[in-house]
């Protein structure tokens, strides 16, 4: 009996193992599900879910290493290429005004510039100098050594927007002129030619005006102007002479005071004399006429009137 039960127990254990193996094979992934037959399936890493959800730290969305300056905003294009119009004013005092002006000419020419308007008188001079903008500071330093600076001003104007606006309008106006020239080439009648030529002339004039403005802006950016004034220092008054003491010193001081008094008196008389001549002569004539009239009048007897018998 025992021998019969043992084979049955072994058969039952074998059946259980077969069923367990079949169930394990059904839960395992097939090779065809990977896309490549026979390719082994790698074991799933603990952080695989996190990697699938987003890019790894320090990488961009494309999987490339992120730039260290990715958080810094890029510089605006053209910020460093500004169009600046510079000018300066320099006032100084120098004993030799003409010599300072002559040396200012040499300095302007030496830095690649030239001189403009100029006005020179013995005690002061004004001169306009034009120098390259990049050498303006150097020219000012050299000019300041010609005397004693009293005023030094530097002015900078940003004309970038004006240059960009003029360039844009120039491009548009050139295209407009080209279109009008194309229409003029296709005109068939005299009236069409006259109409197109009139409009073309107007647009060409506008184009030349814009070009002149563009050239002026370019000149103000490339060259800087210096308004310079040179003034002679004021003359120092001589100290008054001090006379010595004693009798002769007192005599000299008295004589000087007398001369000053006489000079003042003569000044007053000179100021009064025109008025005296204007009013004195008529007054003297009236006085003389009255006195003459009194002398010619008959004498009046004094005392009680005489009794006629």
CSV table of C-alpha atoms in Angstrom, one decimal, residues 14-229:
chain,number,residue,atom,x,y,z
A,14,UNK,CA,5.5,16.8,-11.0
A,15,UNK,CA,2.1,18.1,-12.1
A,16,UNK,CA,2.3,21.1,-9.7
A,17,UNK,CA,5.8,22.0,-11.0
A,18,UNK,CA,4.6,21.8,-14.7
A,19,UNK,CA,1.7,24.1,-13.9
A,20,UNK,CA,4.0,26.6,-12.1
A,21,UNK,CA,6.4,26.7,-15.1
A,22,UNK,CA,3.6,27.4,-17.5
A,23,UNK,CA,2.3,30.2,-15.5
A,24,UNK,CA,5.8,31.7,-15.2
A,25,UNK,CA,6.3,31.6,-19.0
A,26,UNK,CA,3.0,33.3,-19.6
A,27,UNK,CA,4.1,36.3,-17.3
A,28,UNK,CA,7.5,36.8,-18.9
A,29,UNK,CA,7.8,39.2,-21.8
A,30,UNK,CA,8.2,37.8,-25.3
A,31,UNK,CA,11.2,38.6,-27.5
A,32,UNK,CA,9.0,39.9,-30.3
A,33,UNK,CA,7.6,42.6,-28.0
A,34,UNK,CA,11.1,44.3,-28.0
A,35,UNK,CA,11.2,44.8,-31.7
A,36,UNK,CA,14.4,42.7,-32.1
A,37,UNK,CA,14.1,38.9,-32.0
A,38,UNK,CA,16.4,37.3,-29.5
A,39,UNK,CA,17.4,40.5,-27.8
A,40,UNK,CA,17.6,40.2,-24.0
A,41,UNK,CA,15.4,42.5,-21.9
A,42,UNK,CA,17.5,44.6,-19.5
A,43,UNK,CA,16.4,44.7,-16.0
A,44,UNK,CA,14.5,47.8,-15.0
A,45,UNK,CA,16.6,50.3,-13.0
A,46,UNK,CA,15.2,51.9,-9.9
A,47,UNK,CA,15.3,55.4,-11.4
A,48,UNK,CA,14.0,54.4,-14.8
A,49,UNK,CA,10.6,55.9,-14.2
A,50,UNK,CA,12.2,59.2,-13.3
A,51,UNK,CA,14.4,59.2,-16.4
A,52,UNK,CA,11.4,58.6,-18.6
A,53,UNK,CA,9.4,61.4,-17.0
A,54,UNK,CA,11.9,64.1,-17.8
A,55,UNK,CA,15.4,65.0,-18.9
A,56,UNK,CA,18.3,64.3,-16.5
A,57,UNK,CA,19.5,67.1,-14.3
A,58,UNK,CA,22.0,69.3,-16.1
A,59,UNK,CA,20.7,68.5,-19.6
A,60,UNK,CA,18.3,70.3,-21.8
A,61,UNK,CA,15.2,68.9,-23.5
A,62,UNK,CA,17.3,67.5,-26.4
A,63,UNK,CA,19.4,65.5,-24.0
A,64,UNK,CA,22.5,67.8,-24.5
A,65,UNK,CA,24.4,69.3,-21.6
A,66,UNK,CA,22.9,72.5,-20.5
A,67,UNK,CA,24.9,75.7,-20.9
A,68,UNK,CA,26.2,77.3,-17.7
A,69,UNK,CA,25.0,80.7,-18.9
A,70,UNK,CA,21.6,79.5,-20.0
A,71,UNK,CA,19.8,81.6,-17.4
A,72,UNK,CA,21.5,84.8,-18.5
A,73,UNK,CA,19.5,86.8,-21.1
A,74,UNK,CA,21.3,87.4,-24.4
A,75,UNK,CA,22.5,90.9,-25.1
A,76,UNK,CA,20.4,92.9,-27.4
A,77,UNK,CA,21.9,93.1,-30.9
A,78,UNK,CA,23.4,96.5,-31.8
A,79,UNK,CA,23.7,97.8,-28.2
A,80,UNK,CA,27.4,98.1,-28.4
A,81,UNK,CA,27.3,99.7,-31.9
A,82,UNK,CA,25.8,103.0,-30.8
A,83,UNK,CA,26.1,106.1,-33.0
A,84,UNK,CA,27.3,109.0,-30.8
A,85,UNK,CA,27.8,112.6,-31.8
A,86,UNK,CA,30.3,114.3,-29.5
A,87,UNK,CA,31.2,117.9,-29.0
A,88,UNK,CA,33.2,119.9,-26.5
A,89,UNK,CA,33.8,123.4,-25.2
A,90,UNK,CA,37.1,124.7,-23.8
A,91,UNK,CA,37.7,128.2,-22.2
A,92,UNK,CA,41.1,129.1,-21.0
A,93,UNK,CA,43.3,132.1,-20.2
A,94,UNK,CA,46.7,132.6,-21.9
A,95,UNK,CA,49.1,135.6,-21.8
A,96,UNK,CA,49.7,135.3,-25.6
A,97,UNK,CA,46.3,135.0,-27.3
A,98,UNK,CA,47.6,134.9,-30.9
A,99,UNK,CA,50.2,132.4,-30.0
A,100,UNK,CA,47.7,130.1,-28.3
A,101,UNK,CA,45.4,130.3,-31.4
A,102,UNK,CA,48.3,129.4,-33.7
A,103,UNK,CA,49.3,126.4,-31.6
A,104,UNK,CA,45.6,125.3,-31.5
A,105,UNK,CA,45.7,125.2,-35.3
A,106,UNK,CA,48.7,122.9,-35.2
A,107,UNK,CA,47.1,120.6,-32.6
A,108,UNK,CA,43.9,120.2,-34.7
A,109,UNK,CA,45.8,119.4,-37.9
A,110,UNK,CA,48.2,117.0,-36.0
A,111,UNK,CA,45.3,114.8,-34.8
A,112,UNK,CA,43.8,114.7,-38.3
A,113,UNK,CA,41.3,117.6,-38.0
A,114,UNK,CA,40.9,121.1,-39.3
A,115,UNK,CA,39.9,124.6,-38.1
A,116,UNK,CA,36.6,126.4,-38.8
A,117,UNK,CA,35.3,129.8,-37.8
A,118,UNK,CA,37.8,132.1,-36.1
A,119,UNK,CA,37.6,135.6,-34.4
A,120,UNK,CA,40.7,137.1,-32.9
A,121,UNK,CA,41.1,140.4,-31.1
A,122,UNK,CA,44.1,141.5,-29.0
A,123,UNK,CA,42.6,140.4,-25.6
A,124,UNK,CA,40.4,137.5,-26.6
A,125,UNK,CA,39.8,134.9,-29.4
A,126,UNK,CA,37.2,132.4,-30.3
A,127,UNK,CA,37.9,129.5,-32.7
A,128,UNK,CA,36.1,126.4,-33.8
A,129,UNK,CA,38.0,123.1,-34.3
A,130,UNK,CA,36.9,119.8,-35.8
A,131,UNK,CA,38.8,116.6,-34.9
A,132,UNK,CA,38.1,112.9,-35.3
A,133,UNK,CA,35.7,111.7,-32.6
A,134,UNK,CA,38.0,108.9,-31.4
A,135,UNK,CA,40.8,111.5,-30.7
A,136,UNK,CA,38.7,114.2,-29.1
A,137,UNK,CA,39.9,113.5,-25.5
A,138,UNK,CA,43.6,113.6,-26.7
A,139,UNK,CA,43.0,116.9,-28.5
A,140,UNK,CA,41.3,118.4,-25.4
A,141,UNK,CA,44.3,117.4,-23.2
A,142,UNK,CA,46.7,119.1,-25.6
A,143,UNK,CA,44.7,122.2,-26.0
A,144,UNK,CA,44.3,122.6,-22.2
A,145,UNK,CA,48.1,122.9,-21.9
A,146,UNK,CA,48.1,126.1,-23.9
A,147,UNK,CA,46.9,128.1,-20.9
A,148,UNK,CA,44.9,127.9,-17.7
A,149,UNK,CA,41.5,126.2,-18.3
A,150,UNK,CA,38.5,127.9,-16.8
A,151,UNK,CA,35.7,125.8,-18.5
A,152,UNK,CA,35.8,122.3,-20.0
A,153,UNK,CA,32.6,120.7,-21.1
A,154,UNK,CA,32.0,117.5,-23.1
A,155,UNK,CA,28.6,116.7,-24.7
A,156,UNK,CA,27.6,113.3,-26.1
A,157,UNK,CA,24.3,112.8,-28.1
A,158,UNK,CA,23.0,109.4,-29.1
A,159,UNK,CA,21.8,109.5,-32.7
A,160,UNK,CA,21.4,105.8,-33.2
A,161,UNK,CA,17.6,106.0,-33.6
A,162,UNK,CA,18.0,108.8,-36.2
A,163,UNK,CA,20.5,106.8,-38.2
A,164,UNK,CA,18.4,103.7,-38.2
A,165,UNK,CA,15.3,105.7,-39.2
A,166,UNK,CA,17.1,107.4,-42.1
A,167,UNK,CA,18.6,104.1,-43.3
A,168,UNK,CA,15.2,102.5,-43.3
A,169,UNK,CA,13.6,105.4,-45.2
A,170,UNK,CA,16.5,105.4,-47.6
A,171,UNK,CA,15.9,101.7,-48.5
A,172,UNK,CA,12.2,102.3,-49.0
A,173,UNK,CA,12.8,105.4,-51.1
A,174,UNK,CA,15.4,103.7,-53.3
A,175,UNK,CA,12.9,100.8,-53.9
A,176,UNK,CA,10.2,103.4,-54.8
A,177,UNK,CA,12.5,105.2,-57.3
A,178,UNK,CA,13.4,101.9,-58.9
A,179,UNK,CA,9.7,101.1,-59.3
A,180,UNK,CA,9.0,104.4,-60.9
A,181,UNK,CA,11.9,103.9,-63.3
A,182,UNK,CA,10.5,100.6,-64.3
A,183,UNK,CA,7.1,102.2,-65.0
A,184,UNK,CA,8.8,104.9,-67.0
A,185,UNK,CA,10.4,102.2,-69.2
A,186,UNK,CA,7.0,100.7,-69.8
A,187,UNK,CA,5.1,104.0,-70.6
A,188,UNK,CA,3.6,104.0,-74.0
A,189,UNK,CA,2.1,107.5,-74.4
A,190,UNK,CA,3.4,111.0,-73.9
A,191,UNK,CA,0.9,111.6,-71.0
A,192,UNK,CA,2.1,108.5,-69.2
A,193,UNK,CA,5.7,109.5,-69.7
A,194,UNK,CA,5.1,113.0,-68.4
A,195,UNK,CA,3.1,111.8,-65.3
A,196,UNK,CA,5.7,109.1,-64.4
A,197,UNK,CA,8.7,111.5,-64.9
A,198,UNK,CA,7.0,114.1,-62.6
A,199,UNK,CA,6.5,111.6,-59.9
A,200,UNK,CA,10.0,110.2,-60.4
A,201,UNK,CA,11.6,113.6,-60.1
A,202,UNK,CA,9.8,114.2,-56.8
A,203,UNK,CA,10.9,110.8,-55.4
A,204,UNK,CA,14.5,111.3,-56.5
A,205,UNK,CA,14.5,114.7,-54.7
A,206,UNK,CA,13.3,113.1,-51.5
A,207,UNK,CA,15.9,110.4,-51.9
A,208,UNK,CA,18.7,113.0,-52.3
A,209,UNK,CA,17.4,114.8,-49.2
A,210,UNK,CA,17.6,111.6,-47.2
A,211,UNK,CA,21.0,110.9,-48.4
A,212,UNK,CA,22.2,114.4,-47.4
A,213,UNK,CA,20.7,113.9,-43.9
A,214,UNK,CA,22.4,110.5,-43.7
A,215,UNK,CA,25.8,112.0,-44.6
A,216,UNK,CA,25.3,114.8,-42.1
A,217,UNK,CA,24.6,112.3,-39.3
A,218,UNK,CA,27.6,110.2,-40.4
A,219,UNK,CA,29.8,113.3,-40.3
A,220,UNK,CA,28.6,114.3,-36.8
A,221,UNK,CA,29.4,110.8,-35.6
A,222,UNK,CA,32.9,110.5,-37.2
A,223,UNK,CA,34.0,114.0,-36.4
A,224,UNK,CA,33.7,116.1,-33.2
A,225,UNK,CA,33.7,119.9,-32.8
A,226,UNK,CA,35.5,121.9,-30.2
A,227,UNK,CA,34.4,125.5,-29.4
A,228,UNK,CA,37.5,127.2,-27.9
A,229,UNK,CA,37.8,130.6,-26.3
